[in-house]
Short mmCIF file of C-alpha atoms in Angstrom, two decimals:
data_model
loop_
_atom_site.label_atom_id
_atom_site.label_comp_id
_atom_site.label_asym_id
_atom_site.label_seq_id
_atom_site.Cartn_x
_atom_site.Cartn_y
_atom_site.Cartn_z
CA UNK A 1 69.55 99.64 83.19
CA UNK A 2 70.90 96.16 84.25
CA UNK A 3 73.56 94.33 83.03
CA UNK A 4 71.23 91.50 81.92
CA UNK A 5 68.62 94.00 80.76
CA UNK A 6 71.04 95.48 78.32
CA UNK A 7 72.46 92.30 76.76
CA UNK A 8 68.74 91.50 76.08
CA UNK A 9 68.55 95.20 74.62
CA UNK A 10 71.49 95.05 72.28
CA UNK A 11 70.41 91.73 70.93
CA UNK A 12 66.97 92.32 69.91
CA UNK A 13 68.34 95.89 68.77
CA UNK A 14 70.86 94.29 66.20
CA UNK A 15 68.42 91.17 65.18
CA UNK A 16 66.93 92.03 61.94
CA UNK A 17 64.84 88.81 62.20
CA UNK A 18 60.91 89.50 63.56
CA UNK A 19 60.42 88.42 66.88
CA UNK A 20 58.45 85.09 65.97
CA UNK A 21 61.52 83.79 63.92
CA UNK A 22 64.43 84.29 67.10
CA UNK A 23 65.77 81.32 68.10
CA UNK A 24 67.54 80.37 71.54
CA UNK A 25 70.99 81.47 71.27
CA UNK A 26 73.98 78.90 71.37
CA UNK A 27 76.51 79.67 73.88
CA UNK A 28 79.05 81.53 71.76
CA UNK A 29 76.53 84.00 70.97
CA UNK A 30 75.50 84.41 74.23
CA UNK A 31 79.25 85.58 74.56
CA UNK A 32 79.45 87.63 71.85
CA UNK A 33 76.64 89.32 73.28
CA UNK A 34 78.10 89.52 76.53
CA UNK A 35 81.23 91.46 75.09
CA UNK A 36 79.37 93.70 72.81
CA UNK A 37 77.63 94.70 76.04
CA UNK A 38 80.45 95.09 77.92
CA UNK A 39 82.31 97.17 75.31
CA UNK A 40 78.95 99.46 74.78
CA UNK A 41 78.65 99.66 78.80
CA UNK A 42 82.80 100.98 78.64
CA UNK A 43 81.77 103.49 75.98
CA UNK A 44 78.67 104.43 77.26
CA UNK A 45 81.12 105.33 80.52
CA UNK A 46 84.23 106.96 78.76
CA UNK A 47 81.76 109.55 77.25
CA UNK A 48 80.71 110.36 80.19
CA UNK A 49 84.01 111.19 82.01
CA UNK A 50 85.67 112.95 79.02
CA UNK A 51 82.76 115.02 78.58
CA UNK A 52 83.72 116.81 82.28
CA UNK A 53 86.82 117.12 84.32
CA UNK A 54 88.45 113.54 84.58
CA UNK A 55 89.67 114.60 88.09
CA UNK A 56 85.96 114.68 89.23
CA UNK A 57 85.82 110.70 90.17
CA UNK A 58 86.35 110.52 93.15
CA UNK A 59 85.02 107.51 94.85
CA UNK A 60 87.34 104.67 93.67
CA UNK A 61 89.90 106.42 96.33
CA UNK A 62 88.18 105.46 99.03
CA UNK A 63 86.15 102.91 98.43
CA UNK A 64 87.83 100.36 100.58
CA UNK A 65 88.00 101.39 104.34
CA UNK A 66 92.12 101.28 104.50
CA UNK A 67 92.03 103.24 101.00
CA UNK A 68 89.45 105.44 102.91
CA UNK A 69 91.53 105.98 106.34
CA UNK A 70 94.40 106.65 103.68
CA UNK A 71 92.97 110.07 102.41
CA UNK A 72 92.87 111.53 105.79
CA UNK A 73 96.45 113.89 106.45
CA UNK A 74 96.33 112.87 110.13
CA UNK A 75 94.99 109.63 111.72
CA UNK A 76 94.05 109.09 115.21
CA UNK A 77 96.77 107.20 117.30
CA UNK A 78 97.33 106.21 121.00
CA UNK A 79 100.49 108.39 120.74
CA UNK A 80 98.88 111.99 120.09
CA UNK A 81 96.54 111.44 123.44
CA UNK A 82 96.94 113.11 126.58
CA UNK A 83 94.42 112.07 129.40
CA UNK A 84 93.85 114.98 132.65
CA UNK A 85 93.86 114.55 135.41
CA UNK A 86 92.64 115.91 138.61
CA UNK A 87 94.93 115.02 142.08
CA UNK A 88 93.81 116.03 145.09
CA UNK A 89 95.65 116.73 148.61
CA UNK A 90 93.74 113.67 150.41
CA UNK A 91 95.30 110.21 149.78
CA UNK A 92 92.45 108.50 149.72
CA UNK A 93 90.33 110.50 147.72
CA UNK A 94 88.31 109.37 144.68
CA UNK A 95 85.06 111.05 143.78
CA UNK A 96 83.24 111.44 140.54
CA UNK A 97 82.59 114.39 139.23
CA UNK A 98 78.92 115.07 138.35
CA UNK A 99 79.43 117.61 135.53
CA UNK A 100 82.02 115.34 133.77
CA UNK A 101 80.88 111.55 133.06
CA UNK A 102 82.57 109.01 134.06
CA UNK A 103 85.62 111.53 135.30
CA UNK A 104 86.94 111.79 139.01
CA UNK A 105 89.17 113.66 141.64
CA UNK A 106 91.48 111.07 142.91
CA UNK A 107 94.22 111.36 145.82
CA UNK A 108 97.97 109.82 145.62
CA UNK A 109 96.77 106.41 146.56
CA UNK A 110 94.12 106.06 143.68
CA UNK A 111 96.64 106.87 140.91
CA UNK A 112 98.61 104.09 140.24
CA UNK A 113 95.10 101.39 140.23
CA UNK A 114 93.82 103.88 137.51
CA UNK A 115 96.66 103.87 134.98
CA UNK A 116 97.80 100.74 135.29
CA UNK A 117 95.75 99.24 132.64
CA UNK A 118 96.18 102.40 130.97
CA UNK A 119 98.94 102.35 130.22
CA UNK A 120 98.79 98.07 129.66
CA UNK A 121 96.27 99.20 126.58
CA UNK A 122 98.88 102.17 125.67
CA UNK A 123 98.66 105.18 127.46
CA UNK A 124 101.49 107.65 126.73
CA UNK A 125 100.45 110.70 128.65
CA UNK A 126 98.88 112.61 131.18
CA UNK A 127 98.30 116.25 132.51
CA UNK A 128 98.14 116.94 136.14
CA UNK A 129 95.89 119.17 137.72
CA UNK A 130 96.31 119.53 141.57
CA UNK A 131 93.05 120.03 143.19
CA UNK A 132 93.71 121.28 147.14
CA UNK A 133 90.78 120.55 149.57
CA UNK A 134 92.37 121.19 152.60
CA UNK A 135 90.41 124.82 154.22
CA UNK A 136 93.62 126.29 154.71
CA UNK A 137 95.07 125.31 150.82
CA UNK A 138 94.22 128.68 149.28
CA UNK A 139 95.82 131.89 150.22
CA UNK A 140 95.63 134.94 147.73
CA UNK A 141 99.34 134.22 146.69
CA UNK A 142 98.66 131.05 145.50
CA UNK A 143 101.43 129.70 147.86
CA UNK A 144 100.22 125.90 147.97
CA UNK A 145 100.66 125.45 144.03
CA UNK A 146 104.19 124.87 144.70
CA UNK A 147 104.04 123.07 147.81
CA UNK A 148 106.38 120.20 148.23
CA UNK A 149 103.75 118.05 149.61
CA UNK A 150 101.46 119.34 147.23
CA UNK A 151 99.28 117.31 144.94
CA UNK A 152 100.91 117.99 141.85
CA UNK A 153 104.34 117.60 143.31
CA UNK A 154 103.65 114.42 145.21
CA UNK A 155 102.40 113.39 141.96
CA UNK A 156 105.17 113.81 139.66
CA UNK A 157 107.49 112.11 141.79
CA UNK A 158 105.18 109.14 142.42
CA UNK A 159 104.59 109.03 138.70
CA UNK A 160 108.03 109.49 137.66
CA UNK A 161 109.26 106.11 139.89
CA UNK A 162 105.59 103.80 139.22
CA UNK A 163 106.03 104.50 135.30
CA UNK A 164 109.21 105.92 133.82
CA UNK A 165 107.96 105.40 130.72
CA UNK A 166 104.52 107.85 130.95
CA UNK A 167 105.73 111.54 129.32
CA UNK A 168 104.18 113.63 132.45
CA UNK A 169 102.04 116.93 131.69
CA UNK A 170 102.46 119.82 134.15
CA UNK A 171 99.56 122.27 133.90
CA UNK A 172 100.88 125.64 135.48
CA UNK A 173 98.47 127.96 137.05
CA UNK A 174 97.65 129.62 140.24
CA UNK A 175 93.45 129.31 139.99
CA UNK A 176 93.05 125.93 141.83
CA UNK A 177 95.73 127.63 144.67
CA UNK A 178 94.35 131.55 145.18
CA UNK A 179 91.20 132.31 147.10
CA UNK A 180 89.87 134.23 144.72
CA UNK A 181 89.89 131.87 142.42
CA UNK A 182 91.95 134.26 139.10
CA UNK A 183 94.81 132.61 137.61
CA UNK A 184 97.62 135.15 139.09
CA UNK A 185 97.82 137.68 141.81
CA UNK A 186 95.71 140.57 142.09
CA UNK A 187 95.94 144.48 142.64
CA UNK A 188 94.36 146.42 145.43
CA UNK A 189 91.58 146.87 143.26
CA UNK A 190 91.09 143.44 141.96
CA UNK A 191 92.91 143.82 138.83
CA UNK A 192 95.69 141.36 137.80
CA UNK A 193 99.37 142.83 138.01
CA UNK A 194 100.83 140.88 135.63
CA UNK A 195 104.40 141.33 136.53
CA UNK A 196 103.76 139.72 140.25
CA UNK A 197 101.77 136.81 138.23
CA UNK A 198 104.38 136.09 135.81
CA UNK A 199 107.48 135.88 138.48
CA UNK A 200 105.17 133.02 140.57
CA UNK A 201 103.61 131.07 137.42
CA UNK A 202 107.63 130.63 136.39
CA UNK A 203 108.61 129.83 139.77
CA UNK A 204 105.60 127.35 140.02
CA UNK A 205 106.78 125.90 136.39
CA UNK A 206 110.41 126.00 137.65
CA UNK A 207 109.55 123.75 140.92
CA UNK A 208 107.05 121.24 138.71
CA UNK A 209 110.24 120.67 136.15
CA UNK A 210 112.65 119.64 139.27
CA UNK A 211 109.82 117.59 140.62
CA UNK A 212 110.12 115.52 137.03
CA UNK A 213 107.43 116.73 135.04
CA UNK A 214 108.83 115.87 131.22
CA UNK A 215 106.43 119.01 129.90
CA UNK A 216 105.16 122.83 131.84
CA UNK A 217 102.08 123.98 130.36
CA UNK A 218 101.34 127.02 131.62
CA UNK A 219 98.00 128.02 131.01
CA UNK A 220 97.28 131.23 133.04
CA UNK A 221 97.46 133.90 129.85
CA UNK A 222 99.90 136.38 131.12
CA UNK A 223 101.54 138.16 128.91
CA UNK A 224 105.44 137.51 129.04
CA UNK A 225 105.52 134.28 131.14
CA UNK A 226 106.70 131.63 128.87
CA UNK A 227 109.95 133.97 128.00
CA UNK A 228 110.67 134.18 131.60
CA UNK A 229 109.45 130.28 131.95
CA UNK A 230 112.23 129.70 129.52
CA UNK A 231 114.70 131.92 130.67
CA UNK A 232 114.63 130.36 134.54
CA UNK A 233 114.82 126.48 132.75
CA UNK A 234 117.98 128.38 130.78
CA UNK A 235 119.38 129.70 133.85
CA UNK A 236 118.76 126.11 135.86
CA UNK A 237 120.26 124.22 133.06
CA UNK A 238 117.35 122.10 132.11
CA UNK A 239 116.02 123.73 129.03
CA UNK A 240 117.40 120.66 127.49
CA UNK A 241 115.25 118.23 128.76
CA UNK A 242 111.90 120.17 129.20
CA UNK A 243 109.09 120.91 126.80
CA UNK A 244 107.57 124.22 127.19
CA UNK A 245 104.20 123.79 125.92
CA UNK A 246 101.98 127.10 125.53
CA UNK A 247 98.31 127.52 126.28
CA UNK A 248 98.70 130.48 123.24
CA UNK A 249 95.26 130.92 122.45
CA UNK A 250 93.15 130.29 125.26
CA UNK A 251 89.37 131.68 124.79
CA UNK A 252 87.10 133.03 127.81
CA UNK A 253 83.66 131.62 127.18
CA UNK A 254 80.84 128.90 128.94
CA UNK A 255 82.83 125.81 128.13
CA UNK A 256 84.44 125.37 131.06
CA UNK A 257 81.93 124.74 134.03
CA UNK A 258 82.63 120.96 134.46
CA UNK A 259 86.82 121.61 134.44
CA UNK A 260 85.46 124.45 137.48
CA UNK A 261 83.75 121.74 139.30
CA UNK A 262 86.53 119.64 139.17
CA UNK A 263 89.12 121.71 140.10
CA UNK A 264 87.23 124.23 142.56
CA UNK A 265 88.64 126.62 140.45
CA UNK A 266 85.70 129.20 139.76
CA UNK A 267 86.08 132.90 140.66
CA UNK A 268 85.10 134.48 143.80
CA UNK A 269 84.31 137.96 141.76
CA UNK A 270 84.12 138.87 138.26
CA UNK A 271 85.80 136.65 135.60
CA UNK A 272 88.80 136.18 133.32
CA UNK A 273 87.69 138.10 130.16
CA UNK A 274 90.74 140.53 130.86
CA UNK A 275 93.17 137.77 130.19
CA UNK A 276 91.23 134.94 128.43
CA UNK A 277 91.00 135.79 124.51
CA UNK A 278 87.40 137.00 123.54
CA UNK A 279 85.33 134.01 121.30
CA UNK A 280 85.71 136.12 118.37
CA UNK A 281 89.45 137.30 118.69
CA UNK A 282 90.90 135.39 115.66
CA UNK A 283 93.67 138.44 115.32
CA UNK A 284 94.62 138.31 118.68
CA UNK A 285 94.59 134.78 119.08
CA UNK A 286 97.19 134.69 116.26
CA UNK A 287 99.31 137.56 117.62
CA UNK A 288 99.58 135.22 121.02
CA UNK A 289 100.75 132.29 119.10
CA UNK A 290 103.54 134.57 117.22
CA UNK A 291 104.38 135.97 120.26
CA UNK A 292 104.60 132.53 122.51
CA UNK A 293 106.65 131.12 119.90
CA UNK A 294 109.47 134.24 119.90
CA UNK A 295 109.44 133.79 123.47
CA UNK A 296 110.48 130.28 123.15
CA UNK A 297 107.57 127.90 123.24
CA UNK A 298 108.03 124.39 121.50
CA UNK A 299 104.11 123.31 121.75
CA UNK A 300 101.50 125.71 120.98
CA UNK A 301 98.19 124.76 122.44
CA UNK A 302 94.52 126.05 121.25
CA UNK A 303 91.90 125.81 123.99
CA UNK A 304 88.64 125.45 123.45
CA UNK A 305 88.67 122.69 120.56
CA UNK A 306 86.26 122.47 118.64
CA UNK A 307 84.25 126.00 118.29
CA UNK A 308 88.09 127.14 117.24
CA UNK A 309 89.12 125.13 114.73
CA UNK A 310 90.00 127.90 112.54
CA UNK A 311 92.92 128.90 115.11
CA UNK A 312 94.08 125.30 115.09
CA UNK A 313 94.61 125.59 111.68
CA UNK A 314 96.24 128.98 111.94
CA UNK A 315 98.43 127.84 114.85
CA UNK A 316 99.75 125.14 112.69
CA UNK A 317 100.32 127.58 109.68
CA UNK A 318 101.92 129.95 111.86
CA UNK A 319 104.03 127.39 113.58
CA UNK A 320 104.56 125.05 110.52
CA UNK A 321 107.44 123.29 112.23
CA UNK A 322 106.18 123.07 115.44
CA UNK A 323 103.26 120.92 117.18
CA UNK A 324 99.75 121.80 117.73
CA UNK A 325 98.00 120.76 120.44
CA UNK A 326 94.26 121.15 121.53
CA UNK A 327 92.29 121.18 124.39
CA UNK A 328 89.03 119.18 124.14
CA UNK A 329 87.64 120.90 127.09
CA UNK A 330 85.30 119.58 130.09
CA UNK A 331 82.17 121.31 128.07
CA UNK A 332 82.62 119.83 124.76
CA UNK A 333 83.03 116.22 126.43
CA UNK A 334 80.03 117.00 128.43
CA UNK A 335 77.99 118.22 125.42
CA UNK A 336 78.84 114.92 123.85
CA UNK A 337 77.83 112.87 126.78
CA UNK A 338 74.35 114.73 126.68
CA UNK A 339 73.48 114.68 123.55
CA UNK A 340 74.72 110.90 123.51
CA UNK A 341 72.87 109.90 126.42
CA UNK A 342 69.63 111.96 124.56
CA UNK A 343 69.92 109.77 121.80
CA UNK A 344 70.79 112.30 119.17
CA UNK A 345 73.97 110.26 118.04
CA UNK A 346 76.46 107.65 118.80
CA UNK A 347 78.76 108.47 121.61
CA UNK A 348 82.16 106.66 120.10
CA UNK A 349 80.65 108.18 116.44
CA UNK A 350 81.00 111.26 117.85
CA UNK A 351 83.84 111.10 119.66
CA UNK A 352 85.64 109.90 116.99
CA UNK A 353 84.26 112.71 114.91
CA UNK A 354 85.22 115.58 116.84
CA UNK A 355 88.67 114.51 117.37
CA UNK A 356 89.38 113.96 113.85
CA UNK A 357 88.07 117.45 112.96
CA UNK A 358 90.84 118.53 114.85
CA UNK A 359 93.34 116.72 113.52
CA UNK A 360 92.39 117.34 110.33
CA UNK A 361 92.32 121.40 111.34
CA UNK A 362 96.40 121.25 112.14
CA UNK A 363 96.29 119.46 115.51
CA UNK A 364 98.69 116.08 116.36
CA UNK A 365 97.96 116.47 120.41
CA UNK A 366 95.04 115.98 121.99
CA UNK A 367 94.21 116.69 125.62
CA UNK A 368 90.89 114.57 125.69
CA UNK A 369 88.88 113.21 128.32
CA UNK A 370 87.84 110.54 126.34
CA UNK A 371 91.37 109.17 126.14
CA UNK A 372 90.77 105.60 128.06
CA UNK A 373 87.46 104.83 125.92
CA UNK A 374 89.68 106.18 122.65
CA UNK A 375 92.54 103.58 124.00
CA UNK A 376 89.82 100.69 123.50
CA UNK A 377 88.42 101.98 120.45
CA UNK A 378 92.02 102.37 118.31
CA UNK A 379 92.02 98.49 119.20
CA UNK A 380 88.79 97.67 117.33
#
């Protein structure tokens, strides 16, 4: 019923006059009719909230959009973004990669063109990959991960002078260096031997943290190497002034092809379900983040995204006083794309979407590949 229509109403309702005898109202009644409505209407509306739960309106809370960006725990900034990266061993180098939109594999000289207005629109961070082309790159030691004139080296120290300002990512792993393409070294029989994997991923974390990377991430899944990450920062005296940031619950699965692509990263034989947590390992994934936090982690990172955001939220209730980051991974962003470019929703809808799912889930980092459209967007 309308306003109007129940002014009308209440009038004829308390006019004992027949119709043929009404009269046009004067003004003051037309008031008086006004409140009488009003007052009924306020009635009419008390009896229906007391007769339920008073708690159960809702929508004056959010019915303005600040009010409405107000009820969420965590909102989107600049600050929580980290943007990867993928450096490769020839200068010159910069080549999209087909699996992941609008991403590429870029050489020393291409870096500092790229995040200059970056960081002008307020880029914080970024996570280095090193991608080495060179034939001779890969040995089954994983011996150029380290290398001096390495990508990820040169790139730290290039970084560190260009922008002092940019908090530098160091992802730790040996997959991108080995010829056989597993994240550690391997047994006669093909089998990783942890021990021998763990002593290299904390020397390659060691030589990344001299080379000025503000943050190691190692993300290889061997058991025991962010206590002996820790214990060689200890022993070199830079604890202090390095974050340790844990890939704790890292899940095997089909999300990673376009990161594989990019990286040349994709093993020769078999796969990484031996070290990788299995899709439904919700108990194990939450014994890794207890365990990565004893051993002295001060991130804990959850990798896939978005199919796990049941561990973010455990991460963050298991390390209640410590970050959470995620990984939106190189298959969710390309799952986006499609299904964007198919014209089954908005891409920035979407993007927005996914990322504040996993916020709201426990996370306050984001690894995202959609950091430089996100950059734009916050501004709008």
């Amino acid at each position: 019923m309308s306003f109007s229509t129940l002014v009308n109403d209440l009038t004829y309702r308390d006019d004992p006059r027949p119709a043929s005898a009404r009269t046009i109202s004067t003004a003051t009644d037309t008031r008086s009719q006004i409140s009488r409505a009003r007052s009924y209407a306020s009635t009419a509306a008390t009896s229906v909230s007391i007769s339920g739960d008073i708690s159960s309106q809702l929508h004056g809370g959010y019915s303005h959009p600040l009010a409405r960006s107000w009820q969420a725990e965590r909102q989107l900034t600049k600050s929580m973004l980290i943007y990867p990266l993928f450096i490769t061993d020839n200068p010159d180098e910069s080549e999209l990669i087909p699996s992941l939109p609008g991403q590429r594999r870029m050489g020393l000289n291409k870096i500092i063109p790229l995040l200059q207005p970056l960081i002008a629109k307020g880029l914080k961070s970024v996570i280095l990959f090193g991608v080495p082309l060179a034939p001779s790159a890969k040995d089954a030691l994983g011996t150029a991960a380290d290398d001096p004139q390495g990508p990820v080296i040169a790139a730290l120290r290039l970084l560190r002078r260009a922008f002092p300002r940019l908090f530098l990512v160091a992802d730790v792993c040996l997959c991108e260096y080995t010829s056989h393409g597993h994240c550690g070294i391997l047994n006669e029989d093909g089998t990783l031997n942890n021990n021998l994997s763990v002593d290299r991923i904390s020397d390659v974390a060691m030589a990344y943290a001299e080379a000025g990377a503000h943050c190691v991430a190692p993300s290889d899944m061997n058991d025991g190497r962010i206590r002996a990450i820790k214990l060689k920062l200890i022993e070199a005296g830079i604890a202090h002034r390095v974050v340790l940031m844990s890939y704790s619950a890292k899940f095997s699965g089909c999300l990673y092809g376009p990161f594989r692509d990019a990286a040349g990263s994709c093993p020769s034989f078999g796969d990484r379900r031996c070290y990788q947590l299995p899709p439904g390992g919700r108990g194990l994934a939450r014994r890794a983040i207890h365990r990565d936090i004893k051993e002295g982690a001060d991130i804990i990172m959850v990798k896939p995204a978005t199919q796990y955001l049941d561990i973010i939220s455990d991460a963050k209730e298991i390390g209640k006083d410590m970050p959470v980051a995620a990984y939106h991974v190189s298959g969710e962003y390309a799952m986006i794309h499609a299904a964007a470019k198919a014209g089954v929703f908005d891409l920035k809808a979407m993007a927005f979407e996914a990322t504040e799912g996993i916020l709201r889930a426990g996370a306050s980092i984001v690894v995202s590949y959609f950091t430089p459209e996100f950059l734009d967007w916050l501004d709008t």
